JSON list of C-alpha atoms in Angstrom, two decimals:
[
{"chain": "H", "resi": 580, "resn": "MET", "atom": "CA", "xyz": [0.00, 0.00, 0.00]},
{"chain": "H", "resi": 581, "resn": "SER", "atom": "CA", "xyz": [1.36, 3.42, -0.84]},
{"chain": "H", "resi": 582, "resn": "THR", "atom": "CA", "xyz": [0.21, 6.97, -1.08]},
{"chain": "H", "resi": 583, "resn": "PHE", "atom": "CA", "xyz": [-0.50, 7.89, -4.64]},
{"chain": "H", "resi": 584, "resn": "TRP", "atom": "CA", "xyz": [-0.44, 10.96, -6.82]},
{"chain": "H", "resi": 585, "resn": "GLY", "atom": "CA", "xyz": [2.22, 12.42, -4.60]},
{"chain": "H", "resi": 586, "resn": "GLU", "atom": "CA", "xyz": [3.35, 15.05, -7.08]},
{"chain": "H", "resi": 587, "resn": "CYS", "atom": "CA", "xyz": [2.32, 15.67, -10.62]},
{"chain": "H", "resi": 588, "resn": "PRO", "atom": "CA", "xyz": [5.22, 17.18, -12.59]},
{"chain": "H", "resi": 589, "resn": "PHE", "atom": "CA", "xyz": [5.08, 18.46, -16.13]},
{"chain": "H", "resi": 590, "resn": "ILE", "atom": "CA", "xyz": [8.18, 19.30, -18.15]},
{"chain": "H", "resi": 591, "resn": "PHE", "atom": "CA", "xyz": [8.12, 21.37, -21.32]},
{"chain": "H", "resi": 592, "resn": "LEU", "atom": "CA", "xyz": [10.77, 20.45, -23.89]},
{"chain": "H", "resi": 593, "resn": "ASN", "atom": "CA", "xyz": [11.74, 22.71, -26.80]},
{"chain": "H", "resi": 594, "resn": "TYR", "atom": "CA", "xyz": [12.54, 20.56, -29.86]},
{"chain": "H", "resi": 595, "resn": "ASN", "atom": "CA", "xyz": [13.51, 23.34, -32.31]},
{"chain": "H", "resi": 596, "resn": "LEU", "atom": "CA", "xyz": [17.21, 22.48, -32.51]},
{"chain": "H", "resi": 597, "resn": "LEU", "atom": "CA", "xyz": [18.26, 20.45, -29.54]},
{"chain": "H", "resi": 598, "resn": "SER", "atom": "CA", "xyz": [16.07, 19.19, -26.78]},
{"chain": "H", "resi": 599, "resn": "GLU", "atom": "CA", "xyz": [16.22, 21.26, -23.64]},
{"chain": "H", "resi": 600, "resn": "ILE", "atom": "CA", "xyz": [14.11, 21.65, -20.54]},
{"chain": "H", "resi": 601, "resn": "VAL", "atom": "CA", "xyz": [12.88, 25.21, -20.44]},
{"chain": "H", "resi": 602, "resn": "SER", "atom": "CA", "xyz": [10.24, 24.96, -17.73]},
{"chain": "H", "resi": 603, "resn": "ILE", "atom": "CA", "xyz": [8.94, 22.64, -15.04]},
{"chain": "H", "resi": 604, "resn": "GLY", "atom": "CA", "xyz": [5.54, 22.88, -13.38]},
{"chain": "H", "resi": 605, "resn": "THR", "atom": "CA", "xyz": [4.26, 20.85, -10.46]},
{"chain": "H", "resi": 606, "resn": "ALA", "atom": "CA", "xyz": [0.90, 20.35, -8.80]},
{"chain": "H", "resi": 607, "resn": "LEU", "atom": "CA", "xyz": [0.26, 18.77, -5.43]},
{"chain": "H", "resi": 608, "resn": "PRO", "atom": "CA", "xyz": [-2.82, 16.91, -4.25]},
{"chain": "H", "resi": 609, "resn": "GLN", "atom": "CA", "xyz": [-4.83, 18.60, -1.52]},
{"chain": "H", "resi": 610, "resn": "TYR", "atom": "CA", "xyz": [-3.89, 16.34, 1.42]},
{"chain": "H", "resi": 611, "resn": "ARG", "atom": "CA", "xyz": [-0.53, 16.87, 3.07]},
{"chain": "H", "resi": 612, "resn": "HIS", "atom": "CA", "xyz": [0.39, 14.02, 5.40]},
{"chain": "H", "resi": 613, "resn": "ARG", "atom": "CA", "xyz": [3.22, 13.93, 7.89]},
{"chain": "H", "resi": 614, "resn": "GLN", "atom": "CA", "xyz": [5.48, 10.93, 7.35]},
{"chain": "H", "resi": 615, "resn": "LYS", "atom": "CA", "xyz": [5.00, 10.09, 11.06]},
{"chain": "H", "resi": 616, "resn": "ASP", "atom": "CA", "xyz": [1.22, 9.92, 10.58]},
{"chain": "H", "resi": 617, "resn": "ILE", "atom": "CA", "xyz": [1.59, 7.62, 7.58]},
{"chain": "H", "resi": 618, "resn": "LEU", "atom": "CA", "xyz": [3.85, 5.36, 9.66]},
{"chain": "H", "resi": 619, "resn": "GLN", "atom": "CA", "xyz": [1.18, 5.16, 12.36]},
{"chain": "H", "resi": 620, "resn": "PHE", "atom": "CA", "xyz": [-1.42, 4.37, 9.69]},
{"chain": "H", "resi": 621, "resn": "MET", "atom": "CA", "xyz": [0.78, 1.54, 8.39]},
{"chain": "H", "resi": 622, "resn": "LEU", "atom": "CA", "xyz": [1.53, 0.19, 11.86]},
{"chain": "H", "resi": 623, "resn": "GLN", "atom": "CA", "xyz": [-2.18, 0.12, 12.68]},
{"chain": "H", "resi": 624, "resn": "ALA", "atom": "CA", "xyz": [-3.10, -1.50, 9.38]},
{"chain": "H", "resi": 625, "resn": "TYR", "atom": "CA", "xyz": [-0.41, -4.19, 9.26]},
{"chain": "H", "resi": 626, "resn": "GLN", "atom": "CA", "xyz": [0.44, -4.60, 12.96]},
{"chain": "H", "resi": 627, "resn": "PRO", "atom": "CA", "xyz": [3.99, -5.81, 12.30]},
{"chain": "H", "resi": 628, "resn": "GLU", "atom": "CA", "xyz": [5.88, -7.26, 15.23]},
{"chain": "H", "resi": 629, "resn": "GLY", "atom": "CA", "xyz": [9.53, -7.55, 16.26]},
{"chain": "H", "resi": 630, "resn": "ASP", "atom": "CA", "xyz": [12.08, -6.99, 13.52]},
{"chain": "H", "resi": 631, "resn": "ASP", "atom": "CA", "xyz": [9.40, -6.22, 10.93]},
{"chain": "H", "resi": 632, "resn": "ARG", "atom": "CA", "xyz": [8.09, -3.35, 13.05]},
{"chain": "H", "resi": 633, "resn": "ARG", "atom": "CA", "xyz": [11.60, -2.05, 13.69]},
{"chain": "H", "resi": 634, "resn": "ARG", "atom": "CA", "xyz": [12.45, -2.17, 9.98]},
{"chain": "H", "resi": 635, "resn": "LEU", "atom": "CA", "xyz": [9.28, -0.35, 9.03]},
{"chain": "H", "resi": 636, "resn": "GLU", "atom": "CA", "xyz": [9.90, 2.35, 11.63]},
{"chain": "H", "resi": 637, "resn": "LEU", "atom": "CA", "xyz": [13.52, 2.77, 10.45]},
{"chain": "H", "resi": 638, "resn": "LEU", "atom": "CA", "xyz": [12.42, 2.94, 6.83]},
{"chain": "H", "resi": 639, "resn": "TYR", "atom": "CA", "xyz": [9.95, 5.74, 7.52]},
{"chain": "H", "resi": 640, "resn": "ASP", "atom": "CA", "xyz": [12.28, 7.57, 9.92]},
{"chain": "H", "resi": 641, "resn": "ARG", "atom": "CA", "xyz": [15.37, 7.48, 7.70]},
{"chain": "H", "resi": 642, "resn": "SER", "atom": "CA", "xyz": [13.68, 8.22, 4.40]},
{"chain": "H", "resi": 643, "resn": "GLY", "atom": "CA", "xyz": [14.38, 11.93, 4.77]},
{"chain": "H", "resi": 644, "resn": "ILE", "atom": "CA", "xyz": [10.75, 12.60, 3.89]},
{"chain": "H", "resi": 645, "resn": "ALA", "atom": "CA", "xyz": [8.82, 14.88, 6.22]},
{"chain": "H", "resi": 646, "resn": "TYR", "atom": "CA", "xyz": [5.56, 15.16, 4.27]},
{"chain": "H", "resi": 647, "resn": "ARG", "atom": "CA", "xyz": [3.78, 13.32, 1.48]},
{"chain": "H", "resi": 648, "resn": "TYR", "atom": "CA", "xyz": [0.88, 14.53, -0.61]},
{"chain": "H", "resi": 649, "resn": "SER", "atom": "CA", "xyz": [-2.06, 12.44, -1.72]},
{"chain": "H", "resi": 650, "resn": "VAL", "atom": "CA", "xyz": [-5.62, 12.68, -2.96]},
{"chain": "H", "resi": 651, "resn": "VAL", "atom": "CA", "xyz": [-6.40, 10.17, -0.22]},
{"chain": "H", "resi": 652, "resn": "PRO", "atom": "CA", "xyz": [-7.19, 11.84, 3.13]},
{"chain": "H", "resi": 653, "resn": "ASP", "atom": "CA", "xyz": [-7.03, 8.62, 5.13]},
{"chain": "H", "resi": 654, "resn": "TYR", "atom": "CA", "xyz": [-3.32, 8.63, 6.04]},
{"chain": "H", "resi": 655, "resn": "SER", "atom": "CA", "xyz": [-3.65, 11.42, 8.63]},
{"chain": "H", "resi": 656, "resn": "PHE", "atom": "CA", "xyz": [-6.57, 9.77, 10.44]},
{"chain": "H", "resi": 657, "resn": "THR", "atom": "CA", "xyz": [-8.78, 12.80, 9.80]},
{"chain": "H", "resi": 658, "resn": "GLU", "atom": "CA", "xyz": [-11.33, 10.90, 7.76]},
{"chain": "H", "resi": 659, "resn": "ARG", "atom": "CA", "xyz": [-11.76, 7.67, 5.85]},
{"chain": "H", "resi": 660, "resn": "SER", "atom": "CA", "xyz": [-12.78, 7.99, 2.24]},
{"chain": "H", "resi": 661, "resn": "PHE", "atom": "CA", "xyz": [-10.70, 5.42, 0.44]},
{"chain": "H", "resi": 662, "resn": "TYR", "atom": "CA", "xyz": [-10.00, 2.65, 2.94]},
{"chain": "H", "resi": 663, "resn": "PRO", "atom": "CA", "xyz": [-12.68, 1.01, 5.07]},
{"chain": "H", "resi": 664, "resn": "ALA", "atom": "CA", "xyz": [-12.94, 2.27, 8.66]},
{"chain": "H", "resi": 665, "resn": "THR", "atom": "CA", "xyz": [-11.72, -1.04, 10.05]},
{"chain": "H", "resi": 666, "resn": "PRO", "atom": "CA", "xyz": [-8.44, -1.42, 11.95]},
{"chain": "H", "resi": 667, "resn": "ASP", "atom": "CA", "xyz": [-6.96, -3.82, 9.37]},
{"chain": "H", "resi": 668, "resn": "LEU", "atom": "CA", "xyz": [-8.39, -1.94, 6.34]},
{"chain": "H", "resi": 669, "resn": "GLU", "atom": "CA", "xyz": [-10.42, -4.97, 5.34]},
{"chain": "H", "resi": 670, "resn": "PRO", "atom": "CA", "xyz": [-12.07, -5.41, 3.00]},
{"chain": "H", "resi": 671, "resn": "PHE", "atom": "CA", "xyz": [-9.11, -3.80, 1.22]},
{"chain": "H", "resi": 672, "resn": "PRO", "atom": "CA", "xyz": [-10.14, -1.52, -1.68]},
{"chain": "H", "resi": 673, "resn": "LEU", "atom": "CA", "xyz": [-10.25, -3.28, -5.02]},
{"chain": "H", "resi": 674, "resn": "LEU", "atom": "CA", "xyz": [-8.23, -2.19, -8.03]},
{"chain": "H", "resi": 675, "resn": "GLU", "atom": "CA", "xyz": [-11.41, -0.80, -9.58]},
{"chain": "H", "resi": 676, "resn": "LYS", "atom": "CA", "xyz": [-11.77, 1.72, -6.75]},
{"chain": "H", "resi": 677, "resn": "ARG", "atom": "CA", "xyz": [-8.14, 2.82, -7.12]},
{"chain": "H", "resi": 678, "resn": "MET", "atom": "CA", "xyz": [-8.63, 3.33, -10.85]},
{"chain": "H", "resi": 679, "resn": "GLN", "atom": "CA", "xyz": [-11.84, 5.33, -10.20]},
{"chain": "H", "resi": 680, "resn": "TRP", "atom": "CA", "xyz": [-9.89, 7.66, -7.91]},
{"chain": "H", "resi": 681, "resn": "TYR", "atom": "CA", "xyz": [-7.13, 7.88, -10.49]},
{"chain": "H", "resi": 682, "resn": "GLU", "atom": "CA", "xyz": [-9.58, 8.85, -13.21]},
{"chain": "H", "resi": 683, "resn": "GLN", "atom": "CA", "xyz": [-11.22, 11.38, -10.89]},
{"chain": "H", "resi": 684, "resn": "HIS", "atom": "CA", "xyz": [-7.99, 13.14, -9.82]},
{"chain": "H", "resi": 685, "resn": "ALA", "atom": "CA", "xyz": [-5.09, 12.54, -12.23]},
{"chain": "H", "resi": 686, "resn": "ALA", "atom": "CA", "xyz": [-6.19, 14.78, -15.09]},
{"chain": "H", "resi": 687, "resn": "ALA", "atom": "CA", "xyz": [-6.95, 17.78, -12.86]},
{"chain": "H", "resi": 688, "resn": "LEU", "atom": "CA", "xyz": [-3.51, 17.56, -11.23]},
{"chain": "H", "resi": 689, "resn": "SER", "atom": "CA", "xyz": [-1.87, 17.16, -14.63]},
{"chain": "H", "resi": 690, "resn": "VAL", "atom": "CA", "xyz": [-3.66, 20.19, -16.03]},
{"chain": "H", "resi": 691, "resn": "GLN", "atom": "CA", "xyz": [-2.57, 22.29, -13.02]},
{"chain": "H", "resi": 692, "resn": "ALA", "atom": "CA", "xyz": [1.05, 21.24, -13.54]},
{"chain": "H", "resi": 693, "resn": "ILE", "atom": "CA", "xyz": [0.90, 21.92, -17.29]},
{"chain": "H", "resi": 694, "resn": "GLU", "atom": "CA", "xyz": [-0.62, 25.36, -16.80]},
{"chain": "H", "resi": 695, "resn": "LYS", "atom": "CA", "xyz": [2.12, 26.29, -14.31]},
{"chain": "H", "resi": 696, "resn": "CYS", "atom": "CA", "xyz": [4.74, 24.93, -16.68]},
{"chain": "H", "resi": 697, "resn": "ILE", "atom": "CA", "xyz": [3.71, 26.85, -19.77]},
{"chain": "H", "resi": 698, "resn": "GLU", "atom": "CA", "xyz": [2.74, 30.07, -17.99]},
{"chain": "H", "resi": 699, "resn": "GLY", "atom": "CA", "xyz": [4.88, 32.84, -19.44]},
{"chain": "H", "resi": 700, "resn": "CYS", "atom": "CA", "xyz": [6.67, 30.39, -21.78]},
{"chain": "H", "resi": 701, "resn": "LEU", "atom": "CA", "xyz": [4.21, 29.60, -24.53]},
{"chain": "H", "resi": 702, "resn": "ALA", "atom": "CA", "xyz": [0.53, 29.38, -25.35]},
{"chain": "H", "resi": 703, "resn": "LYS", "atom": "CA", "xyz": [-1.24, 26.06, -25.02]},
{"chain": "H", "resi": 704, "resn": "ASP", "atom": "CA", "xyz": [-1.86, 25.94, -28.78]},
{"chain": "H", "resi": 705, "resn": "GLU", "atom": "CA", "xyz": [1.94, 25.92, -29.27]},
{"chain": "H", "resi": 706, "resn": "LEU", "atom": "CA", "xyz": [2.28, 22.54, -27.54]},
{"chain": "H", "resi": 707, "resn": "THR", "atom": "CA", "xyz": [3.29, 19.89, -30.05]},
{"chain": "H", "resi": 708, "resn": "TRP", "atom": "CA", "xyz": [3.81, 16.84, -27.81]},
{"chain": "H", "resi": 709, "resn": "LEU", "atom": "CA", "xyz": [2.01, 15.59, -24.74]},
{"chain": "H", "resi": 710, "resn": "ILE", "atom": "CA", "xyz": [3.83, 12.84, -22.87]},
{"chain": "H", "resi": 711, "resn": "THR", "atom": "CA", "xyz": [2.12, 11.35, -19.85]},
{"chain": "H", "resi": 712, "resn": "VAL", "atom": "CA", "xyz": [3.85, 9.04, -17.41]},
{"chain": "H", "resi": 713, "resn": "SER", "atom": "CA", "xyz": [2.04, 7.25, -14.61]},
{"chain": "H", "resi": 714, "resn": "CYS", "atom": "CA", "xyz": [2.88, 4.32, -12.39]},
{"chain": "H", "resi": 715, "resn": "THR", "atom": "CA", "xyz": [-0.28, 4.91, -10.37]},
{"chain": "H", "resi": 716, "resn": "GLY", "atom": "CA", "xyz": [-3.10, 4.11, -12.69]},
{"chain": "H", "resi": 717, "resn": "MET", "atom": "CA", "xyz": [-4.67, 3.91, -16.09]},
{"chain": "H", "resi": 718, "resn": "SER", "atom": "CA", "xyz": [-8.00, 4.79, -17.57]},
{"chain": "H", "resi": 719, "resn": "ALA", "atom": "CA", "xyz": [-9.68, 4.57, -20.91]},
{"chain": "H", "resi": 720, "resn": "PRO", "atom": "CA", "xyz": [-9.63, 6.41, -23.18]},
{"chain": "H", "resi": 721, "resn": "GLY", "atom": "CA", "xyz": [-6.61, 7.70, -21.23]},
{"chain": "H", "resi": 722, "resn": "LEU", "atom": "CA", "xyz": [-5.07, 10.48, -19.19]},
{"chain": "H", "resi": 723, "resn": "ASP", "atom": "CA", "xyz": [-3.64, 12.08, -22.33]},
{"chain": "H", "resi": 724, "resn": "ILE", "atom": "CA", "xyz": [-7.09, 12.32, -23.93]},
{"chain": "H", "resi": 725, "resn": "GLN", "atom": "CA", "xyz": [-8.56, 13.79, -20.73]},
{"chain": "H", "resi": 726, "resn": "ILE", "atom": "CA", "xyz": [-5.83, 16.46, -20.67]},
{"chain": "H", "resi": 727, "resn": "VAL", "atom": "CA", "xyz": [-6.33, 17.31, -24.34]},
{"chain": "H", "resi": 728, "resn": "GLN", "atom": "CA", "xyz": [-10.07, 17.68, -23.77]},
{"chain": "H", "resi": 729, "resn": "GLN", "atom": "CA", "xyz": [-9.88, 19.60, -20.47]},
{"chain": "H", "resi": 730, "resn": "MET", "atom": "CA", "xyz": [-7.27, 22.05, -21.80]},
{"chain": "H", "resi": 731, "resn": "ASP", "atom": "CA", "xyz": [-8.87, 22.28, -25.25]},
{"chain": "H", "resi": 732, "resn": "LEU", "atom": "CA", "xyz": [-5.52, 21.44, -26.84]},
{"chain": "H", "resi": 733, "resn": "GLN", "atom": "CA", "xyz": [-5.07, 20.99, -30.58]},
{"chain": "H", "resi": 734, "resn": "PRO", "atom": "CA", "xyz": [-6.45, 17.57, -31.61]},
{"chain": "H", "resi": 735, "resn": "SER", "atom": "CA", "xyz": [-3.35, 17.14, -33.77]},
{"chain": "H", "resi": 736, "resn": "ILE", "atom": "CA", "xyz": [-1.02, 17.23, -30.74]},
{"chain": "H", "resi": 737, "resn": "ARG", "atom": "CA", "xyz": [1.26, 14.19, -30.68]},
{"chain": "H", "resi": 738, "resn": "ARG", "atom": "CA", "xyz": [0.74, 12.02, -27.62]},
{"chain": "H", "resi": 739, "resn": "SER", "atom": "CA", "xyz": [2.74, 9.33, -25.89]},
{"chain": "H", "resi": 740, "resn": "SER", "atom": "CA", "xyz": [1.76, 7.58, -22.69]},
{"chain": "H", "resi": 741, "resn": "VAL", "atom": "CA", "xyz": [4.01, 5.52, -20.47]},
{"chain": "H", "resi": 742, "resn": "ASN", "atom": "CA", "xyz": [2.09, 3.52, -17.88]},
{"chain": "H", "resi": 743, "resn": "PHE", "atom": "CA", "xyz": [3.15, 1.20, -15.07]},
{"chain": "H", "resi": 744, "resn": "MET", "atom": "CA", "xyz": [6.87, 1.42, -15.85]}
]
């Protein structure tokens, strides 16, 4: 189990002569969770004992991560929207629920990141390539199509999607 949609980056590449990164835009999901809270969530859910508990605590403590962002509010114990309100998280959410959340949130975060990225650099109708990368989820017809539609991008924009890599 992991938090998902932690950060949604978008990078604009200029392909006129040589490829170069000229701008980067990011968007963060609305829920900011302390790493310590996520550890407590995991300890409650999995109830590891002995060395397993110690390893998990060390992993979270030594990661160097103070906060994580997610569309899932559950990790800070403020509310339960994604996982069941049972101590062991059973019945664990099915893949279908995860993909529903992905479809509901991924495009909006992507659009925010793209808009920040191109702001002051170029107009959206100047975009020639849209490359989406996601290890979190997949939807049909696809994140790239959702972005093109939501941003009213040129239908002729070239698109590539890398999923689950």
